[in-house]
Short mmCIF file of C-alpha atoms and ligand atoms in Angstrom, two decimals:
data_model
loop_
_atom_site.label_atom_id
_atom_site.label_comp_id
_atom_site.label_asym_id
_atom_site.label_seq_id
_atom_site.Cartn_x
_atom_site.Cartn_y
_atom_site.Cartn_z
CA MET A 8 40.70 0.16 6.27
CA SER A 9 37.84 -0.59 8.98
CA GLU A 10 34.38 -0.50 7.43
CA LYS A 11 31.99 1.14 9.43
CA LYS A 12 28.51 -0.14 9.05
CA ILE A 13 25.99 2.60 8.30
CA PRO A 14 22.39 1.25 9.24
CA LEU A 15 20.30 0.20 6.16
CA ILE A 16 17.69 2.88 6.61
CA TRP A 17 20.31 5.67 6.56
CA GLN A 18 21.84 4.16 3.39
CA ILE A 19 18.32 4.17 1.94
CA GLY A 20 17.74 7.85 3.04
CA ILE A 21 21.02 8.90 1.49
CA GLY A 22 19.99 7.17 -1.70
CA PHE A 23 16.77 8.99 -1.57
CA VAL A 24 18.37 12.37 -1.11
CA LEU A 25 21.28 11.61 -3.65
CA GLY A 26 18.50 10.34 -6.30
CA ILE A 27 16.59 13.68 -6.07
CA VAL A 28 19.57 15.63 -6.76
CA ALA A 29 20.76 13.23 -9.47
CA GLY A 30 17.12 13.29 -10.96
CA ALA A 31 17.25 17.25 -11.13
CA MET A 32 20.45 17.34 -12.80
CA LEU A 33 20.73 14.22 -15.00
CA GLY A 34 18.06 15.16 -17.64
CA ASP A 35 17.92 12.46 -20.43
CA LYS A 36 20.96 10.70 -18.82
CA VAL A 37 18.68 9.32 -16.24
CA GLN A 38 17.92 6.40 -18.66
CA TYR A 39 21.39 5.11 -17.62
CA VAL A 40 20.31 4.77 -13.87
CA GLU A 41 16.76 3.87 -14.41
CA PRO A 42 17.52 0.02 -15.01
CA VAL A 43 18.85 -0.15 -11.50
CA GLY A 44 15.62 0.88 -10.11
CA SER A 45 13.72 -1.50 -12.33
CA ALA A 46 15.90 -4.24 -11.24
CA PHE A 47 15.16 -3.45 -7.60
CA LEU A 48 11.49 -3.36 -8.34
CA LYS A 49 11.75 -6.99 -10.14
CA LEU A 50 13.53 -8.33 -7.11
CA LEU A 51 10.79 -7.14 -4.78
CA LYS A 52 7.99 -8.38 -7.13
CA MET A 53 9.65 -11.81 -7.36
CA LEU A 54 9.44 -12.20 -3.65
CA ILE A 55 5.65 -11.43 -3.41
CA VAL A 56 3.93 -14.63 -4.34
CA PRO A 57 6.19 -17.20 -2.73
CA LEU A 58 6.56 -15.19 0.55
CA VAL A 59 2.97 -14.28 0.79
CA PHE A 60 1.75 -17.81 -0.11
CA SER A 61 4.06 -19.68 2.25
CA SER A 62 3.76 -17.50 5.21
CA LEU A 63 -0.07 -17.40 4.91
CA VAL A 64 -0.27 -21.02 4.91
CA VAL A 65 1.75 -21.28 8.14
CA GLY A 66 -0.10 -18.43 9.46
CA ALA A 67 -3.45 -19.95 8.89
CA ALA A 68 -2.08 -23.15 10.19
CA SER A 69 -0.71 -21.70 13.36
CA ILE A 70 -4.07 -20.00 14.33
CA GLY A 71 -5.41 -23.35 13.38
CA ASP A 72 -9.16 -23.02 14.73
CA PRO A 73 -11.29 -21.46 12.11
CA ARG A 74 -13.14 -19.51 14.67
CA ASP A 75 -9.78 -17.78 15.78
CA LEU A 76 -9.14 -17.04 12.16
CA GLY A 77 -12.68 -15.61 11.77
CA ARG A 78 -12.12 -13.51 14.83
CA ILE A 79 -8.82 -12.01 13.62
CA GLY A 80 -10.37 -11.59 10.23
CA LEU A 81 -13.29 -9.67 11.43
CA LYS A 82 -10.99 -7.32 13.78
CA THR A 83 -8.69 -6.66 10.70
CA LEU A 84 -11.60 -5.94 8.40
CA PHE A 85 -13.17 -3.62 10.88
CA PHE A 86 -10.02 -1.58 11.37
CA TYR A 87 -9.17 -1.32 7.69
CA LEU A 88 -12.56 -0.09 6.94
CA ALA A 89 -12.65 2.36 9.64
CA THR A 90 -9.24 3.90 8.98
CA THR A 91 -10.30 4.10 5.22
CA ALA A 92 -13.43 5.99 5.92
CA VAL A 93 -11.45 8.50 8.26
CA ALA A 94 -9.00 8.94 5.52
CA ILE A 95 -11.66 10.04 3.03
CA VAL A 96 -13.19 12.41 5.46
CA ILE A 97 -9.75 13.96 5.93
CA GLY A 98 -9.43 14.32 2.19
CA LEU A 99 -12.98 15.78 1.78
CA VAL A 100 -12.28 18.29 4.53
CA LEU A 101 -8.94 19.35 3.00
CA GLY A 102 -10.74 19.49 -0.55
CA ASN A 103 -13.37 21.79 0.91
CA LEU A 104 -10.91 24.00 2.95
CA MET A 105 -7.98 24.34 0.46
CA GLN A 106 -10.14 24.48 -2.64
CA PRO A 107 -7.48 23.06 -4.94
CA GLY A 108 -9.40 23.33 -8.18
CA VAL A 109 -10.85 26.68 -7.82
CA GLY A 110 -9.60 29.03 -10.51
CA LEU A 111 -8.07 26.37 -12.84
CA ALA A 112 -8.62 26.88 -16.46
CA ILE A 113 -9.97 23.73 -17.86
CA GLY A 114 -8.42 22.61 -21.13
CA GLU A 115 -10.87 21.59 -23.67
CA GLY A 116 -10.84 18.33 -25.32
CA LEU A 117 -9.37 16.37 -22.44
CA LYS A 118 -9.78 12.62 -23.12
CA PHE A 119 -9.66 9.83 -20.73
CA GLU A 120 -10.45 6.23 -21.31
CA ALA A 121 -12.40 5.04 -18.28
CA LYS A 122 -12.34 1.27 -17.61
CA GLU A 123 -15.55 -0.29 -16.62
CA ALA A 124 -15.87 -0.87 -13.03
CA PRO A 125 -16.40 -4.52 -12.02
CA SER A 126 -19.82 -5.58 -10.55
CA ILE A 127 -20.07 -6.82 -6.84
CA LYS A 128 -20.95 -10.26 -8.03
CA SER A 129 -18.01 -10.46 -10.14
CA VAL A 130 -15.49 -9.23 -7.48
CA LEU A 131 -17.06 -11.80 -4.68
CA LEU A 132 -16.87 -14.66 -7.27
CA ASN A 133 -13.43 -13.40 -8.19
CA LEU A 134 -12.25 -14.48 -4.51
CA PHE A 135 -12.19 -17.93 -5.49
CA PRO A 136 -9.54 -19.18 -7.89
CA ASP A 137 -10.60 -22.06 -10.12
CA ASN A 138 -7.05 -22.95 -10.53
CA PRO A 139 -4.78 -21.89 -7.70
CA LEU A 140 -1.70 -22.25 -9.92
CA LYS A 141 -2.89 -19.96 -12.39
CA ALA A 142 -3.87 -17.36 -9.52
CA ALA A 143 -0.20 -17.56 -8.43
CA VAL A 144 1.08 -17.18 -11.85
CA ASP A 145 -1.07 -14.11 -12.54
CA GLY A 146 -0.37 -12.55 -9.11
CA GLN A 147 -4.06 -12.55 -8.28
CA MET A 148 -3.47 -11.56 -4.57
CA LEU A 149 -7.03 -12.18 -3.15
CA GLN A 150 -7.23 -15.62 -4.74
CA ILE A 151 -3.86 -16.54 -3.47
CA ILE A 152 -4.77 -15.32 0.03
CA VAL A 153 -8.05 -17.40 -0.06
CA PHE A 154 -6.46 -20.53 -1.13
CA ALA A 155 -3.70 -20.25 1.42
CA LEU A 156 -6.09 -19.87 4.01
CA PHE A 157 -7.94 -22.88 3.11
CA LEU A 158 -4.81 -24.92 2.55
CA GLY A 159 -3.47 -23.86 5.95
CA VAL A 160 -6.69 -24.71 7.94
CA SER A 161 -7.09 -28.00 6.07
CA ALA A 162 -3.48 -29.06 6.87
CA VAL A 163 -4.24 -28.70 10.46
CA LEU A 164 -7.47 -30.60 10.15
CA ALA A 165 -5.53 -33.52 8.29
CA LYS A 166 -3.45 -33.71 11.64
CA ASP A 167 -0.28 -35.83 11.27
CA LYS A 168 -0.63 -36.09 7.52
CA GLY A 169 -0.78 -32.42 7.10
CA ALA A 170 1.95 -31.61 9.33
CA PRO A 171 4.60 -32.04 6.71
CA LEU A 172 3.04 -29.76 4.32
CA VAL A 173 3.13 -26.97 7.00
CA SER A 174 6.78 -27.62 7.88
CA PHE A 175 7.66 -27.36 4.09
CA PHE A 176 5.74 -24.10 3.94
CA ASP A 177 7.48 -22.93 7.18
CA SER A 178 10.75 -23.67 5.75
CA MET A 179 10.00 -22.00 2.39
CA ALA A 180 8.64 -18.91 4.31
CA GLU A 181 11.63 -18.58 6.31
CA THR A 182 13.92 -18.92 3.16
CA MET A 183 11.94 -16.30 1.41
CA TYR A 184 12.23 -14.02 4.39
CA LYS A 185 16.02 -14.29 4.24
CA LEU A 186 15.84 -13.70 0.62
CA THR A 187 13.91 -10.42 1.41
CA GLY A 188 16.88 -9.38 3.57
CA ILE A 189 19.44 -10.07 0.71
CA VAL A 190 17.25 -7.97 -1.74
CA MET A 191 17.10 -5.19 0.65
CA MET A 192 20.97 -4.93 0.45
CA VAL A 193 20.47 -3.27 -2.91
CA ALA A 194 17.63 -1.06 -1.75
CA PRO A 195 19.85 2.12 -1.31
CA TYR A 196 20.83 1.98 -4.95
CA GLY A 197 17.23 0.89 -6.08
CA VAL A 198 15.74 3.77 -4.20
CA PHE A 199 18.34 6.10 -5.70
CA ALA A 200 17.45 5.05 -9.25
CA LEU A 201 13.77 4.95 -8.83
CA ILE A 202 13.55 8.63 -7.34
CA ALA A 203 16.03 10.05 -9.81
CA ASP A 204 13.88 8.76 -12.63
CA THR A 205 10.58 10.17 -11.06
CA VAL A 206 12.30 13.57 -10.42
CA SER A 207 13.60 13.89 -13.91
CA LYS A 208 10.27 13.08 -15.44
CA TYR A 209 8.14 15.23 -13.27
CA GLY A 210 10.20 18.46 -12.92
CA LEU A 211 8.91 21.35 -11.07
CA SER A 212 7.35 23.01 -14.34
CA VAL A 213 5.07 20.05 -14.55
CA LEU A 214 3.85 20.06 -10.98
CA ALA A 215 3.57 23.86 -10.34
CA PRO A 216 0.06 24.47 -11.68
CA PHE A 217 -1.24 21.55 -9.67
CA ALA A 218 0.69 22.71 -6.31
CA LYS A 219 -2.46 22.93 -4.31
CA VAL A 220 -3.75 19.26 -5.11
CA ILE A 221 -0.34 17.98 -4.36
CA ILE A 222 -0.16 20.00 -1.06
CA ALA A 223 -3.73 18.90 -0.17
CA VAL A 224 -2.84 15.23 -0.64
CA TYR A 225 0.52 15.44 1.26
CA VAL A 226 -0.79 17.26 4.07
CA GLY A 227 -3.84 14.76 4.35
CA CYS A 228 -1.34 11.94 4.44
CA ALA A 229 0.70 13.74 6.90
CA LEU A 230 -2.50 14.09 9.05
CA GLN A 231 -3.49 10.51 8.70
CA LEU A 232 -0.07 9.48 9.98
CA LEU A 233 0.47 11.94 12.86
CA ILE A 234 -3.03 12.09 14.04
CA VAL A 235 -5.08 8.97 12.99
CA TYR A 236 -2.30 6.25 13.13
CA SER A 237 -0.44 7.93 15.83
CA SER A 238 -3.57 7.91 18.33
CA LEU A 239 -4.47 4.48 17.31
CA ILE A 240 -1.14 3.13 18.28
CA MET A 241 -1.05 5.00 21.47
CA THR A 242 -4.58 3.83 22.31
CA PHE A 243 -4.47 0.15 21.16
CA VAL A 244 -0.87 -0.78 21.20
CA LYS A 245 0.11 1.52 24.19
CA ARG A 246 3.45 2.43 22.34
CA SER A 247 4.72 5.87 21.18
CA PRO A 248 4.01 7.07 17.59
CA LEU A 249 7.77 7.41 17.32
CA TRP A 250 8.27 3.82 17.87
CA PHE A 251 5.97 2.86 15.28
CA ILE A 252 7.25 5.52 12.70
CA LYS A 253 10.58 4.46 13.38
CA GLY A 254 10.00 0.87 12.86
CA ILE A 255 8.00 0.99 9.63
CA ARG A 256 10.07 3.72 7.80
CA GLU A 257 11.89 1.38 5.51
CA ALA A 258 8.56 0.01 4.12
CA GLY A 259 7.22 3.52 4.04
CA LEU A 260 10.10 4.70 1.82
CA THR A 261 10.03 1.59 -0.29
CA ALA A 262 6.35 2.29 -1.02
CA PHE A 263 7.05 5.84 -1.77
CA VAL A 264 9.49 5.04 -4.49
CA THR A 265 8.16 1.85 -5.96
CA ARG A 266 4.35 3.25 -5.86
CA SER A 267 3.20 -0.29 -5.05
CA SER A 268 1.92 -1.84 -1.85
CA ALA A 269 2.36 -5.12 -3.35
CA ALA A 270 6.11 -4.67 -4.37
CA ALA A 271 6.77 -3.14 -0.70
CA LEU A 272 4.88 -6.00 1.00
CA PRO A 273 8.16 -8.02 1.77
CA VAL A 274 9.58 -5.00 3.39
CA THR A 275 6.42 -4.18 5.29
CA ILE A 276 6.27 -7.91 6.60
CA ARG A 277 10.04 -7.72 7.60
CA ASN A 278 9.74 -4.27 9.37
CA ALA A 279 6.53 -5.44 11.19
CA ARG A 280 8.26 -8.64 12.45
CA GLU A 281 11.76 -7.34 13.31
CA ASN A 282 11.02 -3.62 14.28
CA LEU A 283 7.65 -3.93 15.63
CA GLY A 284 7.86 -7.31 17.12
CA ILE A 285 4.61 -8.52 15.45
CA SER A 286 4.26 -12.33 15.29
CA GLU A 287 4.44 -14.24 11.97
CA LYS A 288 0.90 -15.34 12.83
CA VAL A 289 -0.54 -11.89 12.35
CA THR A 290 1.85 -10.37 9.78
CA SER A 291 1.34 -13.19 7.35
CA PHE A 292 -2.28 -12.80 7.52
CA VAL A 293 -2.98 -9.07 8.04
CA LEU A 294 -0.39 -7.42 5.85
CA PRO A 295 -0.98 -9.43 2.52
CA LEU A 296 -4.65 -8.75 3.00
CA GLY A 297 -3.78 -5.00 3.62
CA ALA A 298 -1.60 -4.67 0.69
CA THR A 299 -4.56 -5.92 -1.43
CA ILE A 300 -7.56 -4.29 0.09
CA ASN A 301 -6.55 -1.62 2.45
CA MET A 302 -5.71 1.73 0.72
CA ASP A 303 -6.13 4.66 3.08
CA GLY A 304 -3.83 6.93 1.10
CA THR A 305 -5.57 6.16 -1.98
CA ALA A 306 -9.14 6.85 -0.40
CA LEU A 307 -7.88 10.09 0.99
CA TYR A 308 -6.47 10.84 -2.55
CA GLN A 309 -9.89 10.26 -4.20
CA GLY A 310 -11.59 12.51 -1.64
CA VAL A 311 -9.38 15.50 -2.61
CA CYS A 312 -9.19 14.75 -6.25
CA ALA A 313 -13.07 14.45 -6.60
CA LEU A 314 -13.53 17.89 -5.10
CA PHE A 315 -10.63 19.03 -7.20
CA VAL A 316 -12.29 17.99 -10.27
CA ALA A 317 -15.69 19.38 -9.28
CA GLN A 318 -14.11 22.72 -8.48
CA ALA A 319 -12.06 22.77 -11.69
CA TYR A 320 -15.15 22.33 -13.58
CA GLY A 321 -17.00 24.94 -11.43
CA LEU A 322 -19.42 22.27 -10.27
CA SER A 323 -20.53 22.27 -6.54
CA LEU A 324 -20.95 18.97 -4.55
CA GLY A 325 -23.27 19.05 -1.65
CA MET A 326 -23.41 16.78 1.36
CA GLY A 327 -25.25 14.13 -0.23
CA ALA A 328 -22.59 13.90 -3.12
CA GLN A 329 -19.84 14.00 -0.52
CA LEU A 330 -21.40 11.09 1.34
CA ASN A 331 -21.58 9.26 -1.88
CA ILE A 332 -17.84 9.89 -2.34
CA LEU A 333 -17.22 8.50 1.14
CA LEU A 334 -19.11 5.27 0.26
CA THR A 335 -17.90 4.83 -3.25
CA ALA A 336 -14.25 5.61 -2.39
CA THR A 337 -14.21 3.13 0.50
CA LEU A 338 -15.29 0.50 -1.94
CA ALA A 339 -13.15 1.64 -4.64
CA SER A 340 -10.03 1.74 -2.36
CA ILE A 341 -10.72 -2.10 -1.55
CA GLY A 342 -10.94 -2.86 -5.28
CA THR A 343 -7.61 -0.98 -6.20
CA ALA A 344 -4.74 -3.31 -6.88
CA GLY A 345 -1.45 -2.45 -5.14
CA VAL A 346 0.33 -1.47 -8.22
CA PRO A 347 1.23 1.93 -9.52
CA GLY A 348 -1.32 4.23 -10.72
CA ALA A 349 -4.23 1.76 -9.91
CA GLY A 350 -5.98 4.56 -7.82
CA LEU A 351 -6.36 6.87 -10.83
CA ILE A 352 -8.31 4.12 -12.56
CA MET A 353 -10.59 3.68 -9.50
CA LEU A 354 -10.98 7.71 -9.33
CA THR A 355 -13.05 7.21 -12.53
CA LEU A 356 -15.50 5.07 -10.50
CA VAL A 357 -15.76 7.73 -7.76
CA LEU A 358 -16.17 10.59 -10.38
CA THR A 359 -18.83 8.68 -12.12
CA ALA A 360 -20.74 7.86 -8.94
CA VAL A 361 -21.10 11.52 -8.34
CA GLY A 362 -21.75 12.57 -11.83
CA LEU A 363 -18.56 14.44 -12.43
CA PRO A 364 -16.82 14.45 -15.78
CA LEU A 365 -14.70 11.58 -16.26
CA GLU A 366 -12.19 13.68 -18.19
CA GLY A 367 -11.38 15.08 -14.78
CA ALA A 368 -9.14 12.19 -14.21
CA ALA A 369 -7.08 13.39 -17.06
CA LEU A 370 -6.36 16.53 -15.18
CA VAL A 371 -5.00 14.47 -12.29
CA ALA A 372 -3.19 12.00 -14.60
CA GLY A 373 -0.13 14.36 -15.34
CA ILE A 374 0.80 14.60 -11.89
CA ASP A 375 -0.60 11.13 -10.68
CA ALA A 376 2.95 9.58 -9.96
CA VAL A 377 3.80 12.25 -7.33
CA LEU A 378 0.52 11.86 -5.59
CA ASP A 379 0.83 7.96 -5.78
CA MET A 380 4.29 8.17 -3.98
CA ALA A 381 2.42 9.67 -0.80
CA ARG A 382 -0.60 7.71 -1.05
CA THR A 383 1.17 4.28 -1.38
CA SER A 384 3.41 5.26 1.59
CA ILE A 385 0.23 5.78 3.60
CA ASN A 386 -1.30 2.66 2.14
CA VAL A 387 1.28 0.33 3.62
CA ILE A 388 1.69 2.29 6.85
CA GLY A 389 -2.06 1.93 7.47
CA ASP A 390 -1.50 -1.94 6.99
CA ALA A 391 1.18 -2.06 9.56
CA CYS A 392 -0.90 0.14 11.88
CA VAL A 393 -3.84 -2.39 11.84
CA ALA A 394 -1.35 -5.25 12.10
CA ALA A 395 0.02 -3.76 15.33
CA ILE A 396 -3.38 -3.31 16.73
CA VAL A 397 -4.56 -6.74 16.01
CA ALA A 398 -1.49 -8.12 17.42
CA SER A 399 -1.72 -6.31 20.61
CA SER A 400 -5.46 -7.14 20.94
CA GLU A 401 -4.36 -10.99 20.53
CA GLY A 402 -2.17 -10.38 23.64
CA GLU A 403 1.12 -9.86 21.81
CA LYS A 404 3.35 -7.69 23.75
CA LEU A 405 4.91 -5.14 21.25
N1 LIG B 16 -0.08 2.71 -5.99
C1 LIG B 16 -1.00 2.42 -4.89
C2 LIG B 16 -0.63 1.17 -4.23
O1 LIG B 16 0.06 0.24 -4.60
C3 LIG B 16 -2.42 2.16 -5.49
C4 LIG B 16 -2.96 3.45 -6.04
O2 LIG B 16 -2.65 3.79 -7.22
O3 LIG B 16 -3.64 4.24 -5.33
O4 LIG B 16 -0.99 1.06 -3.08
#
């Protein structure tokens, strides 16, 4: 029998659709397929630290001049912040227009354990690892990024003596990249299992009372993609939005089912290099940073949810309070880890900032996984969008 090769993205798509059907039918039996999803997630996570570290060292070394690194860094940060701010505005506008929390009866006795928000000083000090190996073991992304950048630049400064180190990491980065391709071969099954598990846990009955928040977040994410990213791609990269969306869809889907920017990162890097043609130099720097600090979907979600909570408690938020949300949600999204549910923890920070009841977060908690899928997708697609803009501004032909 001749074997026809179905493209991977179709296989993943089929896994996704079958997963929804299976999740709706399997009920408790979903526990038998769930381990396949967990295994896929673990395989992706296994890649993150070695892939990011090695390719970042090589990326920093290939940029070489610290001034060039600074220029690329500044451009990246600018676009990350700008797209995040626009996302929150979209979230706030939708929250005002759709009024998702109006008419919702608030249950008494909601409890939510808020975590204390870290201070700016500790966030900044935390950028530097006191032990880089420990940072790697703990998966402290920002610390890993900072150390890899230092190492790459220093290797260039060390000239001949530093060269073997760069080629060692180059070899490691390519090997990890190949390994990502191998892990992706099981993606259709992993996606199937992960989505089946989510659907069986969050059936329609759980979601129905919150339909408006869910719709607001999903519509907002669609607008961010179809209007904001699409026009940025057309303006700065001079390519069609379809080219971009097609190029990044595997990563978007992986983010959707894993609900983790960090776990999707190997796929994002691969899509950006192979489908969008962005250089290793740019992807290795811009994407790990994005998976750690750029969370447009999360920011948008915080805008919608802050208004949702205010409306649900019958409180009204004026312009000043909404501006405050814009500021805190931008900062909160930078501090949000790229792991499932992190945005919900940061939502408490935003609620506190505008004086809303923290228990409001408990209202959202029940449906958070479903919101997390859309926002994480947008988080990683936003990273790739900025990577494309930066690459093109550095003269790369995409
Ligand atoms: N799950 C999101 C991410 O990994 C973060 C969040 O919870 O908003 O990008």
